[in-house]
């Protein structure tokens, strides 16, 4: 049934998802709770050190020295690496959910069950979305705790913070779609974790290089920087064109993936 398949898929992946979600939350807590107070106490010394770095270093690693020492600016710097971890997690989920039967050689079993291929695709997609929602709630809770304890920036309100927390979930959605597309297009994925990590770092490097080039039109290819929290902290909203671009990427990935999944012939094993 509809719910049975979703519950089955979630149970199989819940432990690694929770571990990776905890790693994302601990990374955020470690940076903000461990490093942010030090940055606040040593602003002049850190600024002097960073000014000695090679030109382009700050853009490549997502550092903006003009805003780094505020809570919102430091949080946005940390999100550069949170977005990478999120991308790897959701690429892993998308690839894992949609390549499992091909890797195990039991595609024929799934496709001959009394369940339409469209419904099977929807069930698997829903399972991943529910796991993303779970991780997003954990992330938002940690965000709120850090804000209460460390924020000294009058311009950043709880509303800004909660809205900024959506950056992780929205980034995850885009990369979930990419992971599903990859899994349905590629015949067989031998190492899901390795593939997800490789793709995640490839997108990270691409986004960093685009940051160095500073060409506005290329920003649409920097998927990890579509939903930067500082945009919300500064203006109270996300950039509409980035939301539109992310939505288009997600829809295209899901539509193509669904068509391939539904029309795919079962291979003889």
PDB file of C-alpha atoms in Angstrom:
ATOM      1  CA  UNK A   1       0.000   0.000   0.000  1.00  0.00           C
ATOM      2  CA  UNK A   2       0.918   3.671  -0.256  1.00  0.00           C
ATOM      3  CA  UNK A   3       1.987   4.107   3.368  1.00  0.00           C
ATOM      4  CA  UNK A   4       3.640   0.687   3.693  1.00  0.00           C
ATOM      5  CA  UNK A   5       6.141   1.437   0.949  1.00  0.00           C
ATOM      6  CA  UNK A   6       6.961   4.871   2.374  1.00  0.00           C
ATOM      7  CA  UNK A   7       7.470   3.462   5.875  1.00  0.00           C
ATOM      8  CA  UNK A   8       9.612   0.639   4.448  1.00  0.00           C
ATOM      9  CA  UNK A   9      11.898   3.070   2.606  1.00  0.00           C
ATOM     10  CA  UNK A  10      12.200   5.377   5.635  1.00  0.00           C
ATOM     11  CA  UNK A  11      13.032   2.520   8.014  1.00  0.00           C
ATOM     12  CA  UNK A  12      15.819   1.300   5.749  1.00  0.00           C
ATOM     13  CA  UNK A  13      17.530   4.689   5.701  1.00  0.00           C
ATOM     14  CA  UNK A  14      16.481   6.422   8.906  1.00  0.00           C
ATOM     15  CA  UNK A  15      19.633   5.654  10.921  1.00  0.00           C
ATOM     16  CA  UNK A  16      22.179   6.996   8.368  1.00  0.00           C
ATOM     17  CA  UNK A  17      19.926   9.992   7.700  1.00  0.00           C
ATOM     18  CA  UNK A  18      19.718  10.811  11.412  1.00  0.00           C
ATOM     19  CA  UNK A  19      23.493  10.394  11.772  1.00  0.00           C
ATOM     20  CA  UNK A  20      24.139  12.728   8.828  1.00  0.00           C
ATOM     21  CA  UNK A  21      21.496  15.156  10.113  1.00  0.00           C
ATOM     22  CA  UNK A  22      23.195  15.160  13.512  1.00  0.00           C
ATOM     23  CA  UNK A  23      26.533  15.844  11.761  1.00  0.00           C
ATOM     24  CA  UNK A  24      24.979  18.870  10.018  1.00  0.00           C
ATOM     25  CA  UNK A  25      23.589  20.201  13.312  1.00  0.00           C
ATOM     26  CA  UNK A  26      26.872  19.568  15.169  1.00  0.00           C
ATOM     27  CA  UNK A  27      28.810  21.352  12.428  1.00  0.00           C
ATOM     28  CA  UNK A  28      26.559  24.375  12.792  1.00  0.00           C
ATOM     29  CA  UNK A  29      26.759  24.283  16.601  1.00  0.00           C
ATOM     30  CA  UNK A  30      30.532  23.750  16.576  1.00  0.00           C
ATOM     31  CA  UNK A  31      31.179  26.728  14.308  1.00  0.00           C
ATOM     32  CA  UNK A  32      28.763  29.152  15.969  1.00  0.00           C
ATOM     33  CA  UNK A  33      29.217  28.102  19.614  1.00  0.00           C
ATOM     34  CA  UNK A  34      32.943  27.364  19.294  1.00  0.00           C
ATOM     35  CA  UNK A  35      34.286  29.945  16.858  1.00  0.00           C
ATOM     36  CA  UNK A  36      31.836  32.857  16.740  1.00  0.00           C
ATOM     37  CA  UNK A  37      32.555  34.139  20.296  1.00  0.00           C
ATOM     38  CA  UNK A  38      36.296  34.086  19.498  1.00  0.00           C
ATOM     39  CA  UNK A  39      35.705  36.038  16.286  1.00  0.00           C
ATOM     40  CA  UNK A  40      33.792  38.629  18.299  1.00  0.00           C
ATOM     41  CA  UNK A  41      36.642  39.037  20.800  1.00  0.00           C
ATOM     42  CA  UNK A  42      39.441  39.107  18.217  1.00  0.00           C
ATOM     43  CA  UNK A  43      37.899  41.043  15.339  1.00  0.00           C
ATOM     44  CA  UNK A  44      40.907  43.271  14.623  1.00  0.00           C
ATOM     45  CA  UNK A  45      43.458  40.438  14.698  1.00  0.00           C
ATOM     46  CA  UNK A  46      41.371  38.128  12.503  1.00  0.00           C
ATOM     47  CA  UNK A  47      40.609  40.904  10.043  1.00  0.00           C
ATOM     48  CA  UNK A  48      44.328  41.651   9.719  1.00  0.00           C
ATOM     49  CA  UNK A  49      45.155  37.979   9.079  1.00  0.00           C
ATOM     50  CA  UNK A  50      42.425  37.596   6.472  1.00  0.00           C
ATOM     51  CA  UNK A  51      43.477  40.729   4.641  1.00  0.00           C
ATOM     52  CA  UNK A  52      46.818  39.006   4.060  1.00  0.00           C
ATOM     53  CA  UNK A  53      45.230  36.068   2.242  1.00  0.00           C
ATOM     54  CA  UNK A  54      45.573  35.849  -1.562  1.00  0.00           C
ATOM     55  CA  UNK A  55      43.058  37.731  -3.671  1.00  0.00           C
ATOM     56  CA  UNK A  56      39.961  35.636  -4.263  1.00  0.00           C
ATOM     57  CA  UNK A  57      40.437  33.476  -1.151  1.00  0.00           C
ATOM     58  CA  UNK A  58      37.375  34.953   0.552  1.00  0.00           C
ATOM     59  CA  UNK A  59      35.121  34.485  -2.486  1.00  0.00           C
ATOM     60  CA  UNK A  60      36.257  30.901  -3.033  1.00  0.00           C
ATOM     61  CA  UNK A  61      35.546  29.841   0.550  1.00  0.00           C
ATOM     62  CA  UNK A  62      32.378  31.893   0.977  1.00  0.00           C
ATOM     63  CA  UNK A  63      33.901  34.490   3.307  1.00  0.00           C
ATOM     64  CA  UNK A  64      32.744  38.114   3.227  1.00  0.00           C
ATOM     65  CA  UNK A  65      35.024  40.008   5.594  1.00  0.00           C
ATOM     66  CA  UNK A  66      32.653  42.996   5.612  1.00  0.00           C
ATOM     67  CA  UNK A  67      29.898  41.029   7.359  1.00  0.00           C
ATOM     68  CA  UNK A  68      31.791  38.080   8.869  1.00  0.00           C
ATOM     69  CA  UNK A  69      31.857  39.460  12.422  1.00  0.00           C
ATOM     70  CA  UNK A  70      28.086  39.881  12.734  1.00  0.00           C
ATOM     71  CA  UNK A  71      25.905  36.927  13.716  1.00  0.00           C
ATOM     72  CA  UNK A  72      24.127  36.934  10.357  1.00  0.00           C
ATOM     73  CA  UNK A  73      27.363  37.221   8.397  1.00  0.00           C
ATOM     74  CA  UNK A  74      29.124  34.468  10.348  1.00  0.00           C
ATOM     75  CA  UNK A  75      26.076  32.226  10.068  1.00  0.00           C
ATOM     76  CA  UNK A  76      26.086  32.720   6.291  1.00  0.00           C
ATOM     77  CA  UNK A  77      29.781  31.786   6.151  1.00  0.00           C
ATOM     78  CA  UNK A  78      29.051  28.568   8.075  1.00  0.00           C
ATOM     79  CA  UNK A  79      26.140  27.818   5.758  1.00  0.00           C
ATOM     80  CA  UNK A  80      28.603  27.472   2.888  1.00  0.00           C
ATOM     81  CA  UNK A  81      29.654  24.162   4.457  1.00  0.00           C
ATOM     82  CA  UNK A  82      26.202  23.269   5.780  1.00  0.00           C
ATOM     83  CA  UNK A  83      24.919  23.451   2.207  1.00  0.00           C
ATOM     84  CA  UNK A  84      27.667  21.047   1.084  1.00  0.00           C
ATOM     85  CA  UNK A  85      26.730  18.512   3.778  1.00  0.00           C
ATOM     86  CA  UNK A  86      23.047  18.919   2.911  1.00  0.00           C
ATOM     87  CA  UNK A  87      23.727  18.397  -0.787  1.00  0.00           C
ATOM     88  CA  UNK A  88      25.651  15.179  -0.093  1.00  0.00           C
ATOM     89  CA  UNK A  89      22.863  13.890   2.175  1.00  0.00           C
ATOM     90  CA  UNK A  90      20.093  14.532  -0.337  1.00  0.00           C
ATOM     91  CA  UNK A  91      22.128  13.266  -3.285  1.00  0.00           C
ATOM     92  CA  UNK A  92      22.677  10.105  -1.245  1.00  0.00           C
ATOM     93  CA  UNK A  93      18.954   9.781  -0.531  1.00  0.00           C
ATOM     94  CA  UNK A  94      17.891  10.383  -4.120  1.00  0.00           C
ATOM     95  CA  UNK A  95      20.469   7.989  -5.558  1.00  0.00           C
ATOM     96  CA  UNK A  96      19.883   5.351  -2.893  1.00  0.00           C
ATOM     97  CA  UNK A  97      16.094   5.331  -3.219  1.00  0.00           C
ATOM     98  CA  UNK A  98      16.063   5.070  -7.004  1.00  0.00           C
ATOM     99  CA  UNK A  99      19.072   2.860  -7.708  1.00  0.00           C
ATOM    100  CA  UNK A 100      18.548   0.203  -5.048  1.00  0.00           C
ATOM    101  CA  UNK A 101      16.559  -2.250  -7.161  1.00  0.00           C
ATOM    102  CA  UNK A 102      18.979  -1.923 -10.073  1.00  0.00           C
ATOM    103  CA  UNK A 103      21.943  -2.542  -7.795  1.00  0.00           C
ATOM    104  CA  UNK A 104      20.261  -5.538  -6.153  1.00  0.00           C
ATOM    105  CA  UNK A 105      19.024  -6.947  -9.446  1.00  0.00           C
ATOM    106  CA  UNK A 106      15.387  -7.063  -8.308  1.00  0.00           C
ATOM    107  CA  UNK A 107      13.838  -4.383 -10.539  1.00  0.00           C
ATOM    108  CA  UNK A 108      11.584  -7.018 -12.075  1.00  0.00           C
ATOM    109  CA  UNK A 109      10.144  -7.843  -8.642  1.00  0.00           C
ATOM    110  CA  UNK A 110       9.256  -4.221  -7.919  1.00  0.00           C
ATOM    111  CA  UNK A 111       7.814  -3.568 -11.362  1.00  0.00           C
ATOM    112  CA  UNK A 112       5.547  -6.644 -11.275  1.00  0.00           C
ATOM    113  CA  UNK A 113       3.953  -5.820  -7.898  1.00  0.00           C
ATOM    114  CA  UNK A 114       0.279  -4.674  -7.972  1.00  0.00           C
ATOM    115  CA  UNK A 115       1.398  -1.045  -7.820  1.00  0.00           C
ATOM    116  CA  UNK A 116       1.700   1.334 -10.759  1.00  0.00           C
ATOM    117  CA  UNK A 117       5.133   2.645 -11.619  1.00  0.00           C
ATOM    118  CA  UNK A 118       3.849   6.186 -11.146  1.00  0.00           C
ATOM    119  CA  UNK A 119       2.733   5.319  -7.610  1.00  0.00           C
ATOM    120  CA  UNK A 120       6.057   3.598  -6.851  1.00  0.00           C
ATOM    121  CA  UNK A 121       7.910   6.727  -8.020  1.00  0.00           C
ATOM    122  CA  UNK A 122       5.653   8.956  -5.888  1.00  0.00           C
ATOM    123  CA  UNK A 123       6.097   6.730  -2.820  1.00  0.00           C
ATOM    124  CA  UNK A 124       9.874   6.738  -3.047  1.00  0.00           C
ATOM    125  CA  UNK A 125       9.953  10.498  -3.616  1.00  0.00           C
ATOM    126  CA  UNK A 126       7.654  11.066  -0.621  1.00  0.00           C
ATOM    127  CA  UNK A 127       9.883   8.931   1.622  1.00  0.00           C
ATOM    128  CA  UNK A 128      12.884  11.124   0.845  1.00  0.00           C
ATOM    129  CA  UNK A 129      10.880  14.314   1.356  1.00  0.00           C
ATOM    130  CA  UNK A 130       9.720  13.167   4.787  1.00  0.00           C
ATOM    131  CA  UNK A 131      13.307  12.434   5.809  1.00  0.00           C
ATOM    132  CA  UNK A 132      14.369  15.870   4.580  1.00  0.00           C
ATOM    133  CA  UNK A 133      11.545  17.390   6.641  1.00  0.00           C
ATOM    134  CA  UNK A 134      12.783  15.547   9.740  1.00  0.00           C
ATOM    135  CA  UNK A 135      16.352  16.804   9.300  1.00  0.00           C
ATOM    136  CA  UNK A 136      15.062  20.320   8.594  1.00  0.00           C
ATOM    137  CA  UNK A 137      13.114  20.367  11.877  1.00  0.00           C
ATOM    138  CA  UNK A 138      16.230  19.274  13.788  1.00  0.00           C
ATOM    139  CA  UNK A 139      18.288  21.929  12.004  1.00  0.00           C
ATOM    140  CA  UNK A 140      15.721  24.648  12.705  1.00  0.00           C
ATOM    141  CA  UNK A 141      15.647  23.730  16.392  1.00  0.00           C
ATOM    142  CA  UNK A 142      19.438  24.008  16.677  1.00  0.00           C
ATOM    143  CA  UNK A 143      19.291  27.309  14.777  1.00  0.00           C
ATOM    144  CA  UNK A 144      16.818  28.752  17.230  1.00  0.00           C
ATOM    145  CA  UNK A 145      18.891  27.645  20.228  1.00  0.00           C
ATOM    146  CA  UNK A 146      22.023  29.262  18.765  1.00  0.00           C
ATOM    147  CA  UNK A 147      20.161  32.470  17.995  1.00  0.00           C
ATOM    148  CA  UNK A 148      18.867  32.758  21.563  1.00  0.00           C
ATOM    149  CA  UNK A 149      22.330  32.152  23.007  1.00  0.00           C
ATOM    150  CA  UNK A 150      24.648  34.035  20.667  1.00  0.00           C
ATOM    151  CA  UNK A 151      22.841  36.590  18.520  1.00  0.00           C
ATOM    152  CA  UNK A 152      23.626  40.212  19.385  1.00  0.00           C
ATOM    153  CA  UNK A 153      22.462  41.638  16.075  1.00  0.00           C
ATOM    154  CA  UNK A 154      19.342  43.784  16.409  1.00  0.00           C
ATOM    155  CA  UNK A 155      18.496  43.514  12.708  1.00  0.00           C
ATOM    156  CA  UNK A 156      18.191  39.714  12.829  1.00  0.00           C
ATOM    157  CA  UNK A 157      14.880  38.715  14.399  1.00  0.00           C
ATOM    158  CA  UNK A 158      13.429  35.269  15.143  1.00  0.00           C
ATOM    159  CA  UNK A 159      11.381  35.612  11.960  1.00  0.00           C
ATOM    160  CA  UNK A 160      14.551  36.244   9.940  1.00  0.00           C
ATOM    161  CA  UNK A 161      16.236  33.270  11.559  1.00  0.00           C
ATOM    162  CA  UNK A 162      13.371  30.842  10.984  1.00  0.00           C
ATOM    163  CA  UNK A 163      13.048  31.999   7.386  1.00  0.00           C
ATOM    164  CA  UNK A 164      16.818  31.677   6.972  1.00  0.00           C
ATOM    165  CA  UNK A 165      16.624  28.137   8.353  1.00  0.00           C
ATOM    166  CA  UNK A 166      14.651  27.181   5.254  1.00  0.00           C
ATOM    167  CA  UNK A 167      17.867  27.587   3.250  1.00  0.00           C
ATOM    168  CA  UNK A 168      18.943  24.088   4.222  1.00  0.00           C
ATOM    169  CA  UNK A 169      15.632  22.502   3.245  1.00  0.00           C
ATOM    170  CA  UNK A 170      15.390  24.330  -0.074  1.00  0.00           C
ATOM    171  CA  UNK A 171      18.975  23.460  -0.968  1.00  0.00           C
ATOM    172  CA  UNK A 172      18.188  19.864  -0.039  1.00  0.00           C
ATOM    173  CA  UNK A 173      15.154  19.805  -2.345  1.00  0.00           C
ATOM    174  CA  UNK A 174      17.203  20.863  -5.375  1.00  0.00           C
ATOM    175  CA  UNK A 175      19.881  18.256  -4.772  1.00  0.00           C
ATOM    176  CA  UNK A 176      17.311  15.579  -3.990  1.00  0.00           C
ATOM    177  CA  UNK A 177      15.935  16.113  -7.487  1.00  0.00           C
ATOM    178  CA  UNK A 178      19.429  15.920  -8.965  1.00  0.00           C
ATOM    179  CA  UNK A 179      20.113  12.686  -7.062  1.00  0.00           C
ATOM    180  CA  UNK A 180      16.887  11.104  -8.332  1.00  0.00           C
ATOM    181  CA  UNK A 181      17.710  12.147 -11.896  1.00  0.00           C
ATOM    182  CA  UNK A 182      21.217  10.707 -11.653  1.00  0.00           C
ATOM    183  CA  UNK A 183      19.907   7.396 -10.298  1.00  0.00           C
ATOM    184  CA  UNK A 184      17.306   6.994 -13.039  1.00  0.00           C
ATOM    185  CA  UNK A 185      19.609   7.996 -15.913  1.00  0.00           C
ATOM    186  CA  UNK A 186      22.649   5.918 -14.916  1.00  0.00           C
ATOM    187  CA  UNK A 187      22.304   2.177 -15.501  1.00  0.00           C
ATOM    188  CA  UNK A 188      23.896   1.114 -12.245  1.00  0.00           C
ATOM    189  CA  UNK A 189      25.439   2.939  -9.282  1.00  0.00           C
ATOM    190  CA  UNK A 190      28.101   0.839  -7.592  1.00  0.00           C
ATOM    191  CA  UNK A 191      28.846   3.082  -4.604  1.00  0.00           C
ATOM    192  CA  UNK A 192      26.011   5.369  -3.515  1.00  0.00           C
ATOM    193  CA  UNK A 193      27.902   7.171  -0.739  1.00  0.00           C
ATOM    194  CA  UNK A 194      30.991   7.724  -2.869  1.00  0.00           C
ATOM    195  CA  UNK A 195      28.968   8.983  -5.826  1.00  0.00           C
ATOM    196  CA  UNK A 196      26.954  11.393  -3.653  1.00  0.00           C
ATOM    197  CA  UNK A 197      30.118  12.759  -2.033  1.00  0.00           C
ATOM    198  CA  UNK A 198      31.874  13.195  -5.387  1.00  0.00           C
ATOM    199  CA  UNK A 199      28.896  15.010  -6.899  1.00  0.00           C
ATOM    200  CA  UNK A 200      28.491  17.170  -3.782  1.00  0.00           C
ATOM    201  CA  UNK A 201      32.114  18.337  -3.880  1.00  0.00           C
ATOM    202  CA  UNK A 202      31.894  18.883  -7.644  1.00  0.00           C
ATOM    203  CA  UNK A 203      28.990  21.294  -7.119  1.00  0.00           C
ATOM    204  CA  UNK A 204      30.860  22.904  -4.202  1.00  0.00           C
ATOM    205  CA  UNK A 205      33.939  23.568  -6.342  1.00  0.00           C
ATOM    206  CA  UNK A 206      31.763  24.810  -9.218  1.00  0.00           C
ATOM    207  CA  UNK A 207      29.988  27.263  -6.903  1.00  0.00           C
ATOM    208  CA  UNK A 208      33.328  28.427  -5.459  1.00  0.00           C
ATOM    209  CA  UNK A 209      34.841  29.022  -8.918  1.00  0.00           C
ATOM    210  CA  UNK A 210      31.748  30.947 -10.002  1.00  0.00           C
ATOM    211  CA  UNK A 211      32.117  33.070  -6.867  1.00  0.00           C
ATOM    212  CA  UNK A 212      35.657  33.886  -7.959  1.00  0.00           C
ATOM    213  CA  UNK A 213      34.615  34.837 -11.488  1.00  0.00           C
ATOM    214  CA  UNK A 214      31.917  37.207 -10.172  1.00  0.00           C
ATOM    215  CA  UNK A 215      29.789  36.994 -13.330  1.00  0.00           C
ATOM    216  CA  UNK A 216      26.108  37.493 -12.575  1.00  0.00           C
ATOM    217  CA  UNK A 217      24.831  35.205 -15.316  1.00  0.00           C
ATOM    218  CA  UNK A 218      26.975  32.322 -14.011  1.00  0.00           C
ATOM    219  CA  UNK A 219      25.376  32.521 -10.564  1.00  0.00           C
ATOM    220  CA  UNK A 220      22.510  30.388 -11.827  1.00  0.00           C
ATOM    221  CA  UNK A 221      24.949  27.476 -12.085  1.00  0.00           C
ATOM    222  CA  UNK A 222      26.074  27.916  -8.457  1.00  0.00           C
ATOM    223  CA  UNK A 223      23.307  25.749  -7.015  1.00  0.00           C
ATOM    224  CA  UNK A 224      24.818  25.649  -3.527  1.00  0.00           C
ATOM    225  CA  UNK A 225      24.466  29.423  -3.282  1.00  0.00           C
ATOM    226  CA  UNK A 226      20.870  29.768  -4.427  1.00  0.00           C
ATOM    227  CA  UNK A 227      19.460  30.243  -0.919  1.00  0.00           C
ATOM    228  CA  UNK A 228      22.052  32.168   1.068  1.00  0.00           C
ATOM    229  CA  UNK A 229      20.712  33.031   4.555  1.00  0.00           C
ATOM    230  CA  UNK A 230      22.309  36.477   4.618  1.00  0.00           C
ATOM    231  CA  UNK A 231      19.924  37.556   1.855  1.00  0.00           C
ATOM    232  CA  UNK A 232      17.076  36.899   4.297  1.00  0.00           C
ATOM    233  CA  UNK A 233      18.885  38.554   7.213  1.00  0.00           C
ATOM    234  CA  UNK A 234      19.478  41.666   5.122  1.00  0.00           C
ATOM    235  CA  UNK A 235      16.193  42.010   3.220  1.00  0.00           C
ATOM    236  CA  UNK A 236      13.757  39.681   4.974  1.00  0.00           C
ATOM    237  CA  UNK A 237      13.213  37.523   1.889  1.00  0.00           C
ATOM    238  CA  UNK A 238      14.981  35.294  -0.627  1.00  0.00           C
ATOM    239  CA  UNK A 239      15.849  36.388  -4.149  1.00  0.00           C
ATOM    240  CA  UNK A 240      12.820  35.598  -6.310  1.00  0.00           C
ATOM    241  CA  UNK A 241      14.920  34.641  -9.340  1.00  0.00           C
ATOM    242  CA  UNK A 242      16.874  32.068  -7.292  1.00  0.00           C
ATOM    243  CA  UNK A 243      13.676  30.541  -5.909  1.00  0.00           C
ATOM    244  CA  UNK A 244      12.323  30.353  -9.466  1.00  0.00           C
ATOM    245  CA  UNK A 245      15.555  28.808 -10.755  1.00  0.00           C
ATOM    246  CA  UNK A 246      15.634  26.233  -7.953  1.00  0.00           C
ATOM    247  CA  UNK A 247      11.999  25.329  -8.603  1.00  0.00           C
ATOM    248  CA  UNK A 248      12.683  24.887 -12.324  1.00  0.00           C
ATOM    249  CA  UNK A 249      15.695  22.639 -11.636  1.00  0.00           C
ATOM    250  CA  UNK A 250      13.670  20.495  -9.221  1.00  0.00           C
ATOM    251  CA  UNK A 251      10.657  20.162 -11.541  1.00  0.00           C
ATOM    252  CA  UNK A 252      12.795  19.319 -14.573  1.00  0.00           C
ATOM    253  CA  UNK A 253      14.683  16.660 -12.608  1.00  0.00           C
ATOM    254  CA  UNK A 254      11.492  15.074 -11.257  1.00  0.00           C
ATOM    255  CA  UNK A 255       9.611  15.133 -14.579  1.00  0.00           C
ATOM    256  CA  UNK A 256      12.482  13.588 -16.549  1.00  0.00           C
ATOM    257  CA  UNK A 257      13.151  11.046 -13.792  1.00  0.00           C
ATOM    258  CA  UNK A 258       9.502  10.020 -13.597  1.00  0.00           C
ATOM    259  CA  UNK A 259       9.240   9.558 -17.369  1.00  0.00           C
ATOM    260  CA  UNK A 260      12.372   7.384 -17.397  1.00  0.00           C
ATOM    261  CA  UNK A 261      11.270   5.407 -14.333  1.00  0.00           C
ATOM    262  CA  UNK A 262       7.772   4.751 -15.687  1.00  0.00           C
ATOM    263  CA  UNK A 263       8.838   3.825 -19.216  1.00  0.00           C
ATOM    264  CA  UNK A 264      11.969   1.844 -18.338  1.00  0.00           C
ATOM    265  CA  UNK A 265      11.984  -1.748 -19.470  1.00  0.00           C
ATOM    266  CA  UNK A 266      12.871  -4.345 -16.885  1.00  0.00           C
ATOM    267  CA  UNK A 267      16.308  -5.739 -17.700  1.00  0.00           C
ATOM    268  CA  UNK A 268      16.791  -9.448 -17.756  1.00  0.00           C
ATOM    269  CA  UNK A 269      19.118 -10.368 -14.935  1.00  0.00           C
TER     270      UNK A 269
END
